[in-house]
Coordinates of C-alpha atoms in Angstrom, one line a residue:
M1 CA 16.5 7.5 0.6
K2 CA 17.7 3.4 0.5
F3 CA 15.3 0.0 -0.3
L4 CA 15.1 -2.8 2.4
L5 CA 12.7 -4.3 2.4
F6 CA 11.6 -6.6 5.9
T7 CA 8.7 -9.5 6.3
F8 CA 6.3 -8.1 9.2
V9 CA 5.8 -10.1 12.2
G10 CA 4.2 -9.0 15.2
V11 CA 2.4 -10.1 18.2
V12 CA 0.4 -8.0 20.3
H13 CA -2.7 -8.0 20.2
L14 CA -6.4 -10.6 19.9
F15 CA -8.7 -8.3 16.7
S16 CA -11.7 -10.3 14.2
L17 CA -12.6 -8.0 11.6
N18 CA -16.5 -9.5 11.8
S19 CA -18.5 -7.2 12.4
G20 CA -20.3 -9.8 15.3
K21 CA -17.3 -10.4 16.9
A22 CA -15.5 -8.8 20.2
I23 CA -11.8 -6.6 19.4
Y24 CA -10.1 -8.3 22.8
K25 CA -7.0 -5.2 23.8
N26 CA -6.1 -6.1 27.6
D27 CA -8.9 -7.9 28.4
I28 CA -10.8 -4.9 29.1
S29 CA -12.7 -3.6 25.1
R30 CA -15.5 -5.7 23.5
R31 CA -14.9 -3.2 20.6
T32 CA -16.4 -4.8 17.7
F33 CA -15.1 -4.0 14.2
Q34 CA -18.4 -1.6 13.5
E35 CA -18.1 -0.3 16.2
I36 CA -14.2 1.2 15.5
K37 CA -15.9 2.5 11.3
E38 CA -17.9 4.8 13.4
E39 CA -15.5 6.1 15.4
I40 CA -13.8 6.3 12.2
A41 CA -16.5 8.1 10.3
R42 CA -16.8 11.1 13.4
Y43 CA -13.2 12.2 12.5
K44 CA -15.1 12.7 8.2
D45 CA -16.2 16.4 9.6
V46 CA -12.9 17.3 11.5
A47 CA -10.8 15.5 7.1
K48 CA -11.9 17.8 5.7
A49 CA -10.8 20.9 8.0
I50 CA -7.4 19.3 7.9
I51 CA -8.2 19.4 3.6
N52 CA -9.2 22.7 3.7
L53 CA -6.5 24.5 5.8
A54 CA -3.6 22.7 3.6
V55 CA -4.9 22.4 0.3
Y56 CA -7.6 25.5 0.4
G57 CA -6.3 27.5 3.0
K58 CA -3.9 29.3 4.7
A59 CA -1.6 26.5 4.8
Q60 CA -1.3 26.5 1.6
N61 CA 2.3 26.4 0.1
R62 CA 3.6 26.7 3.4
S63 CA 5.7 23.3 3.4
Y64 CA 6.5 24.2 -0.1
E65 CA 8.0 27.3 1.0
R66 CA 10.1 26.2 4.4
L67 CA 11.3 23.8 1.8
A68 CA 11.9 26.1 -0.5
L69 CA 14.0 28.2 1.9
L70 CA 15.7 26.3 4.2
V71 CA 17.1 24.1 0.4
D72 CA 17.8 28.2 -1.0
T73 CA 20.5 28.7 2.8
V74 CA 21.9 25.4 3.4
G75 CA 21.6 23.5 -0.4
P76 CA 23.6 19.5 -0.5
R77 CA 23.0 18.4 3.3
P78 CA 25.3 14.6 3.7
S79 CA 26.1 13.2 6.2
G80 CA 29.0 14.9 8.6
S81 CA 29.3 17.8 6.8
K82 CA 28.5 20.9 8.4
S83 CA 25.8 22.1 5.9
L84 CA 23.7 19.0 6.8
E85 CA 24.3 20.2 10.9
K86 CA 23.7 24.0 9.9
A87 CA 19.9 22.3 8.6
I88 CA 19.5 20.5 12.2
Q89 CA 20.3 24.1 13.9
I90 CA 17.4 25.8 12.0
M91 CA 15.3 23.3 12.2
Y92 CA 15.5 23.0 15.5
Q93 CA 14.9 27.0 16.0
N94 CA 11.5 26.4 13.1
L95 CA 10.3 23.6 15.9
Q96 CA 10.6 25.9 18.6
E97 CA 9.3 28.9 16.9
D98 CA 5.9 27.0 15.6
G99 CA 4.5 26.4 18.9
L100 CA 5.6 22.1 18.8
E101 CA 5.8 20.8 22.3
N102 CA 8.9 18.7 23.3
V103 CA 11.8 20.0 20.9
H104 CA 15.4 18.5 21.1
L105 CA 17.5 17.1 19.5
E106 CA 18.8 13.4 20.3
P107 CA 22.8 12.8 20.2
V108 CA 23.8 10.1 17.1
K109 CA 26.9 9.5 16.1
I110 CA 27.1 9.3 11.9
P111 CA 29.5 9.0 8.8
H112 CA 31.7 11.0 7.7
W113 CA 32.7 10.9 3.5
E114 CA 34.3 13.5 0.7
R115 CA 33.5 12.8 -3.0
G116 CA 37.0 16.1 -3.4
E117 CA 37.4 15.9 -6.7
E118 CA 37.4 13.6 -10.0
S119 CA 37.2 12.9 -13.2
A120 CA 36.3 9.8 -15.3
V121 CA 37.6 9.7 -19.2
M122 CA 37.6 7.7 -21.6
L123 CA 41.1 7.7 -23.7
E124 CA 40.6 4.9 -26.0
P125 CA 38.8 4.1 -29.2
R126 CA 38.6 7.5 -29.1
V127 CA 38.7 10.4 -26.2
H128 CA 35.7 11.7 -23.9
K129 CA 35.1 12.6 -21.1
M130 CA 33.3 11.4 -18.5
A131 CA 30.5 12.7 -16.1
I132 CA 31.0 10.2 -12.4
L133 CA 29.4 10.7 -8.8
G134 CA 31.2 8.7 -7.1
L135 CA 29.0 6.6 -4.9
G136 CA 28.9 7.0 -1.0
S137 CA 32.0 5.8 0.8
S138 CA 34.1 4.5 -1.6
I139 CA 37.5 5.3 -1.8
G140 CA 39.6 7.1 -4.4
T141 CA 42.2 6.5 -6.4
P142 CA 45.8 7.4 -6.0
P143 CA 46.3 11.1 -7.6
E144 CA 47.6 9.7 -10.4
G145 CA 44.1 7.7 -11.0
I146 CA 43.4 4.4 -12.7
T147 CA 44.3 4.2 -16.3
A148 CA 43.5 0.2 -17.4
E149 CA 41.2 -1.3 -20.6
V150 CA 37.7 -1.7 -20.0
L151 CA 35.0 -5.0 -19.8
V152 CA 30.7 -4.6 -20.2
V153 CA 29.0 -6.7 -18.2
T154 CA 25.5 -6.7 -17.9
S155 CA 25.1 -9.2 -14.5
F156 CA 26.6 -10.1 -11.9
E157 CA 26.3 -14.1 -13.1
E158 CA 27.6 -12.5 -16.4
L159 CA 31.0 -11.3 -14.4
Q160 CA 31.4 -14.3 -13.3
R161 CA 31.0 -16.5 -16.6
R162 CA 33.6 -13.6 -17.9
A163 CA 36.3 -13.5 -14.7
P164 CA 39.4 -14.5 -16.6
E165 CA 38.7 -11.8 -18.3
A166 CA 38.0 -9.5 -15.5
R167 CA 41.9 -9.1 -13.8
G168 CA 43.2 -5.5 -13.4
K169 CA 40.3 -3.8 -15.7
I170 CA 38.2 -1.6 -14.8
V171 CA 34.4 -3.1 -15.4
V172 CA 31.7 -0.9 -16.0
Y173 CA 28.4 -2.3 -15.2
N174 CA 25.1 -1.8 -17.8
Q175 CA 22.5 -3.0 -16.0
P176 CA 19.0 -2.8 -17.1
Y177 CA 17.0 -1.1 -15.2
V178 CA 13.9 -2.9 -14.4
N179 CA 13.2 -0.9 -10.9
Y180 CA 15.1 0.4 -8.0
S181 CA 15.1 -2.4 -5.0
K182 CA 16.5 -4.8 -8.1
T183 CA 18.7 -2.8 -10.2
V184 CA 20.1 -1.2 -7.2
Q185 CA 22.1 -4.4 -6.0
Y186 CA 24.2 -3.1 -8.4
R187 CA 25.4 -0.1 -6.8
V188 CA 25.0 -1.2 -4.1
Q189 CA 27.2 -4.4 -4.9
G190 CA 29.1 -4.3 -7.8
A191 CA 32.4 -2.6 -6.0
V192 CA 32.7 -5.7 -4.2
E193 CA 31.7 -8.6 -7.1
A194 CA 34.1 -6.6 -9.7
A195 CA 36.9 -7.1 -6.1
K196 CA 36.3 -10.9 -6.1
V197 CA 37.3 -11.3 -9.4
G198 CA 41.1 -9.1 -9.8
A199 CA 39.2 -5.8 -10.5
L200 CA 41.1 -2.5 -9.9
A201 CA 37.9 0.2 -10.4
S202 CA 34.2 -0.6 -10.7
L203 CA 31.4 2.3 -12.4
I204 CA 28.4 0.9 -12.7
R205 CA 25.3 2.3 -15.4
S206 CA 23.7 5.2 -12.8
V207 CA 20.0 3.8 -11.0
A208 CA 17.2 5.7 -12.9
S209 CA 14.3 5.2 -15.0
F210 CA 15.0 7.9 -16.9
S211 CA 18.6 10.2 -17.7
I212 CA 19.3 13.4 -19.8
Y213 CA 23.6 12.7 -19.2
S214 CA 23.1 12.6 -15.3
P215 CA 25.0 10.7 -13.6
H216 CA 23.1 9.5 -10.1
T217 CA 24.9 8.7 -6.4
G218 CA 24.1 6.4 -4.1
I219 CA 25.9 4.4 -1.0
Q220 CA 27.9 1.5 -2.1
E221 CA 28.8 -1.4 1.3
Y222 CA 32.0 -2.8 0.8
Q223 CA 32.4 -6.7 2.3
D224 CA 35.5 -7.5 4.9
G225 CA 38.0 -9.6 3.6
V226 CA 37.9 -8.5 -0.7
P227 CA 39.7 -5.3 -1.4
K228 CA 38.6 -3.1 -2.1
I229 CA 38.6 -0.7 -5.6
P230 CA 37.0 2.7 -6.3
T231 CA 33.4 2.8 -7.4
A232 CA 31.7 5.2 -9.5
C233 CA 28.1 5.8 -11.3
I234 CA 28.2 7.1 -14.7
T235 CA 25.1 7.9 -16.9
V236 CA 23.2 5.2 -19.1
E237 CA 24.1 6.7 -21.7
D238 CA 27.4 6.9 -21.2
A239 CA 26.9 2.6 -19.8
E240 CA 24.6 1.9 -22.9
M241 CA 27.6 3.3 -25.3
I242 CA 30.5 1.5 -24.2
S243 CA 28.6 -1.3 -23.9
R244 CA 28.0 -0.8 -27.8
M245 CA 31.8 -0.3 -28.6
A246 CA 32.5 -3.4 -26.5
S247 CA 30.6 -5.7 -28.1
R248 CA 32.0 -4.4 -31.8
G249 CA 35.2 -5.2 -30.8
N250 CA 36.2 -2.2 -30.0
R251 CA 39.7 -2.2 -27.0
I252 CA 38.1 0.9 -24.9
V253 CA 40.4 1.9 -21.6
I254 CA 38.9 4.8 -19.8
Q255 CA 41.4 6.6 -17.1
L256 CA 39.7 7.5 -13.1
K257 CA 41.0 9.8 -11.1
M258 CA 39.1 10.4 -7.7
G259 CA 39.9 12.4 -4.5
A260 CA 36.9 10.8 -2.6
K261 CA 37.9 10.1 1.5
N262 CA 36.4 8.6 4.3
Y263 CA 37.0 10.5 7.2
P264 CA 36.0 9.4 11.4
D265 CA 32.7 9.3 12.1
A266 CA 31.3 13.2 13.3
D267 CA 28.9 13.8 16.0
S268 CA 24.6 15.1 14.5
F269 CA 21.7 14.9 15.9
N270 CA 18.4 13.8 15.3
T271 CA 15.7 16.3 15.7
V272 CA 12.1 15.6 17.4
A273 CA 9.5 17.7 17.5
E274 CA 6.1 16.8 19.4
I275 CA 2.8 18.1 20.2
I276 CA 2.0 16.0 23.7
G277 CA -1.2 13.2 23.3
S278 CA -4.2 14.2 26.3
K279 CA -5.2 11.1 27.6
Y280 CA -1.7 8.0 26.9
P281 CA 1.0 10.9 26.1
E282 CA 2.8 7.8 26.1
Q283 CA 1.5 6.0 23.1
V284 CA 2.9 7.3 20.5
V285 CA 2.4 7.4 16.9
L286 CA 6.4 8.9 15.1
V287 CA 5.7 11.3 11.5
S288 CA 9.0 11.0 9.9
G289 CA 11.8 11.6 6.7
H290 CA 14.5 12.5 6.3
L291 CA 16.9 16.0 6.6
D292 CA 20.1 14.5 5.6
S293 CA 20.8 14.1 1.5
W294 CA 23.6 13.3 -1.0
D295 CA 26.1 16.4 -2.3
V296 CA 24.5 16.4 -5.4
G297 CA 21.2 18.9 -6.8
Q298 CA 20.0 20.6 -3.3
G299 CA 17.9 17.2 -1.3
A300 CA 15.1 18.5 -2.3
M301 CA 13.0 16.1 -3.4
D302 CA 14.6 13.3 -1.3
D303 CA 14.4 14.5 1.6
G304 CA 13.6 17.3 1.8
G305 CA 10.2 17.0 1.1
G306 CA 9.3 14.0 3.2
A307 CA 10.5 16.0 5.9
F308 CA 8.9 18.6 5.4
V309 CA 5.0 17.6 4.6
S310 CA 6.3 15.4 8.4
W311 CA 6.4 19.0 10.0
E312 CA 3.5 20.2 7.8
A313 CA 1.7 17.7 9.3
L314 CA 1.9 18.5 13.0
S315 CA 1.6 22.3 12.1
L316 CA -1.8 21.8 10.1
I317 CA -2.8 19.8 13.7
K318 CA -2.2 22.3 15.7
D319 CA -3.5 25.0 13.2
L320 CA -6.8 23.6 14.1
G321 CA -6.3 23.5 17.9
L322 CA -6.4 20.3 17.8
R323 CA -4.7 17.7 20.4
P324 CA -5.3 13.9 20.5
K325 CA -5.3 11.4 22.6
R326 CA -2.1 9.9 22.4
T327 CA 1.3 12.1 21.4
L328 CA 2.1 12.5 17.8
R329 CA 5.8 12.8 17.2
L330 CA 7.9 14.3 14.4
V331 CA 11.8 12.3 14.1
L332 CA 13.7 14.4 11.5
W333 CA 16.0 11.7 10.0
T334 CA 20.2 12.1 10.3
A335 CA 22.1 10.0 8.2
E336 CA 19.6 8.1 5.2
E337 CA 21.3 7.9 2.8
Q338 CA 24.0 6.0 4.2
G339 CA 22.1 2.9 5.1
G340 CA 19.2 4.7 7.6
I341 CA 22.1 5.3 10.3
G342 CA 19.8 8.0 12.1
G343 CA 17.0 5.5 12.4
F344 CA 18.8 2.7 13.5
Q345 CA 20.3 5.1 16.3
Y346 CA 16.2 6.4 17.9
Y347 CA 15.5 2.6 17.4
Q348 CA 17.8 1.3 19.8
L349 CA 17.4 4.1 21.6
H350 CA 14.0 3.6 22.5
K351 CA 13.1 -0.1 20.9
A352 CA 12.4 -0.5 25.0
N353 CA 7.9 1.2 24.2
I354 CA 8.1 -0.7 21.5
S355 CA 5.0 -1.9 23.1
N356 CA 4.0 2.2 22.6
Y357 CA 4.2 2.6 19.3
S358 CA 1.1 2.8 17.3
L359 CA 2.4 3.6 13.8
V360 CA 5.5 3.7 12.3
M361 CA 5.4 6.8 9.1
E362 CA 8.3 8.3 7.1
S363 CA 8.1 9.6 3.6
D364 CA 10.9 9.9 1.7
E365 CA 9.2 8.3 -2.3
G366 CA 8.7 11.7 -3.5
T367 CA 5.6 14.8 -1.9
F368 CA 4.3 14.2 -5.9
L369 CA 0.3 13.8 -5.6
P370 CA 0.3 10.8 -3.5
S371 CA -2.3 7.3 -4.9
G372 CA -3.0 6.0 -1.0
L373 CA -0.7 4.9 1.3
Q374 CA 1.4 1.6 1.7
F375 CA 0.6 -0.5 4.4
T376 CA 2.3 -3.1 6.8
G377 CA 0.5 -4.7 9.6
S378 CA -2.2 -7.0 10.0
E379 CA -4.8 -7.4 8.2
K380 CA -7.4 -6.1 11.1
A381 CA -5.1 -3.0 10.9
R382 CA -5.4 -2.8 7.3
A383 CA -8.8 -2.8 7.3
I384 CA -8.8 -0.2 10.4
M385 CA -6.6 1.8 7.5
E386 CA -8.5 1.3 4.9
E387 CA -11.0 2.8 7.3
V388 CA -8.9 5.2 7.8
M389 CA -8.0 7.1 3.3
R390 CA -12.0 6.7 3.5
L391 CA -11.3 10.4 4.7
L392 CA -9.0 11.9 2.2
Q393 CA -12.1 10.8 -1.1
P394 CA -12.4 14.6 -0.9
V395 CA -8.9 15.0 -2.1
N396 CA -9.4 11.0 -4.2
V397 CA -7.4 9.7 -2.7
T398 CA -8.1 6.7 -0.7
Q399 CA -6.1 3.2 -1.8
V400 CA -4.1 1.8 1.0
F401 CA -0.8 -0.6 -0.9
R402 CA 0.8 -3.8 -0.1
T403 CA 4.6 -2.7 2.2
G404 CA 4.7 0.4 3.5
E405 CA 8.1 0.5 4.4
G406 CA 11.3 3.3 5.0
T407 CA 14.4 2.0 5.3
D408 CA 14.8 5.1 9.8
I409 CA 11.3 3.0 10.7
N410 CA 12.2 -0.6 8.7
F411 CA 13.8 -1.1 12.9
W412 CA 10.1 -1.0 13.6
I413 CA 8.2 -2.5 11.1
Q414 CA 10.5 -5.7 11.1
A415 CA 10.2 -5.6 15.3
G416 CA 6.6 -5.7 14.7
V417 CA 5.2 -2.0 14.8
P418 CA 3.1 -1.2 11.9
G419 CA 3.6 1.1 9.2
A420 CA 3.1 3.6 6.2
S421 CA 5.2 5.3 3.7
L422 CA 3.2 7.6 0.8
V423 CA 3.4 6.3 -2.2
D424 CA 3.2 8.7 -5.6
D425 CA 4.9 8.8 -8.9
L426 CA 8.6 6.9 -8.3
Y427 CA 9.1 7.8 -12.5
K428 CA 9.3 11.3 -11.6
Y429 CA 11.6 10.1 -9.0
F430 CA 13.7 7.6 -9.8
S431 CA 14.9 10.0 -13.1
F432 CA 15.6 12.8 -9.7
H433 CA 16.8 10.4 -7.1
H434 CA 20.4 11.1 -5.3
S435 CA 21.4 13.7 -9.2
H436 CA 21.8 16.9 -9.4
G437 CA 18.2 17.0 -10.9
D438 CA 17.3 17.6 -7.3
T439 CA 15.8 20.8 -6.8
M440 CA 13.0 23.1 -6.4
T441 CA 12.1 22.8 -9.7
V442 CA 11.2 19.0 -9.0
M443 CA 8.6 19.6 -6.4
D444 CA 5.5 21.2 -6.9
P445 CA 3.5 22.9 -4.2
K446 CA 0.1 21.7 -4.7
Q447 CA 1.3 18.8 -4.9
M448 CA 3.0 18.8 -1.5
N449 CA -0.1 20.4 0.5
V450 CA -2.3 17.6 -1.1
A451 CA 1.1 15.2 0.2
A452 CA 1.4 17.3 3.8
A453 CA -3.1 16.7 3.9
V454 CA -3.5 12.7 3.8
W455 CA -0.6 13.2 6.4
A456 CA -1.7 14.7 8.5
V457 CA -5.3 13.3 8.7
V458 CA -4.0 9.6 9.2
S459 CA -1.1 10.5 12.1
Y460 CA -4.5 12.8 13.8
V461 CA -6.9 10.0 13.2
I462 CA -4.8 6.8 14.5
A463 CA -3.3 8.9 16.9
D464 CA -6.9 9.9 18.5
M465 CA -8.7 6.8 18.1
E466 CA -9.1 5.2 21.6
E467 CA -7.1 1.9 20.4
M468 CA -4.2 2.2 18.9
L469 CA -3.6 -0.1 15.9
P470 CA -3.6 -4.0 16.2
R471 CA -0.8 -6.7 15.6
S472 CA -1.0 -10.0 14.8

C-alpha cells in the first residue's frame, strides 16, 4: 500500500442541500435533499439484513476463512511472481464458483523485481549482523558487496548540510516517524538524495509506527540523471543504535550485499467480477482491493483483507438476492505496491466512461474494526454519504472523515469521481506493514465481518439509489 494524495476536482451535477431547493440532474430530476434522506432511510431494513448476515449469520468469518485459504496456499504475491499469477487464477475460479457475473481478467504489464540474497554487517565499532529488506526496484551491489563508512542523518536537510561528508559513504537515515504519508518520503526518495551527494548506498530506518526488530520494505523510486545506488530498509532499533554511536564520535563501517535484480515487465491481470445493475447497468459503483503484496509475510493484511472484504461485499449482496439499479463491480488490482500499475492501466482503459462512475471504493488501510469511512467528493455528495453511514448504527460505524483515497482509485478521484476508503487502526496497520509480520495472525475474523458489512451496505445503497452521487 502506498499513499498518494490528490486534490479533488469535478464538474457534473448541480445540487442543493437546502430542503426547499431542488436537485437538478440533466434538467429532469427535481428532488429535495429531504426526499433523498427519506429514500436512504428506506434502506434501513436492507442494511440490517446485510449486517446480520455478515456479522451474526451464516456468512460470519467467511472473508477471513477465504483469505486464510488463499494466503496459506499461495503465500506472498510480489509483482511479476509466479505466486501472484497463481493467486489471480485461483481468484478467477473462486469468483466464478461464487456465482458472480461477468467474471474476467483484464491484461496488464507489471514490473518484475526480485531481492535475491541480501545482508548487512556492521564491522566497526563492533561486529553486528543487521536485519534488512531491500527496497523495491533497488539495484544490487557488486558480488563482493559495498564496504564503507557510514554517515547518519535525520533528514534531507541535514544531508544537504553535510553533503561533503557523504561522498563515498553509506548514508543511514534515522528520520523520526511522524506519520506514514510524511515519513515515507525517506523510503521513496532516500536513495536518490543520497546519490546526489555521492553516497555509495543508502539504508533507511523502517517506516513503522512500532517495531520488534523487524524491517519494513516498500517501493523506492530512482530519478533520471541521478546514479542508481543500492538501498534497503533497516530496523528502527538498528537505525537508533547507529545514530547513538555516531553521536559519540564512533567510526561506523558497514558491509552491504544485495543480490537484487530488475527483470523485463511481466504479463499479469486485474481480476474483475460484477453484479450487473437492473436499471442502469452502464453505471458503476466500484469496490476494490489489491491482490499483489510484497515478498515477505503473507500479504494477509496488505492487502489480502481489503481484497477479500471487497469480494465479500458482493457475496453478501448476492446471497440476499439483491440486485442494485446500477452495476456493482469488484476489481482486484495487480501491482499496486509498485505505485498502482494495475490501477493506472485500468483507468486508461475505462476512463472514457468516467461519467458513469458514481463511486470508487478501495480498502487498503487494513480491515481491523472500522471507525468510519474516508470520503473525497463534493459537499453535496458528502451529505448523502453521511446519511448512508447512519444505516450502520447497529455496528456503531457511522463517521465520515475527509480524504478518501487509495493508490488504485486516486486516478478516478483526481478526475472528479467521488472516492471512499475504510478507516481503522492505522497504528496497528503500520506496525506490520510491508514486514514479515504481515500474516493471518494479525487478522481478526470478527473485525473483518464488520468491515465487510460496512463495505456491502455503502456499496449497495449507493448503487441502488435512483441517482448517482453528485459531483461539484
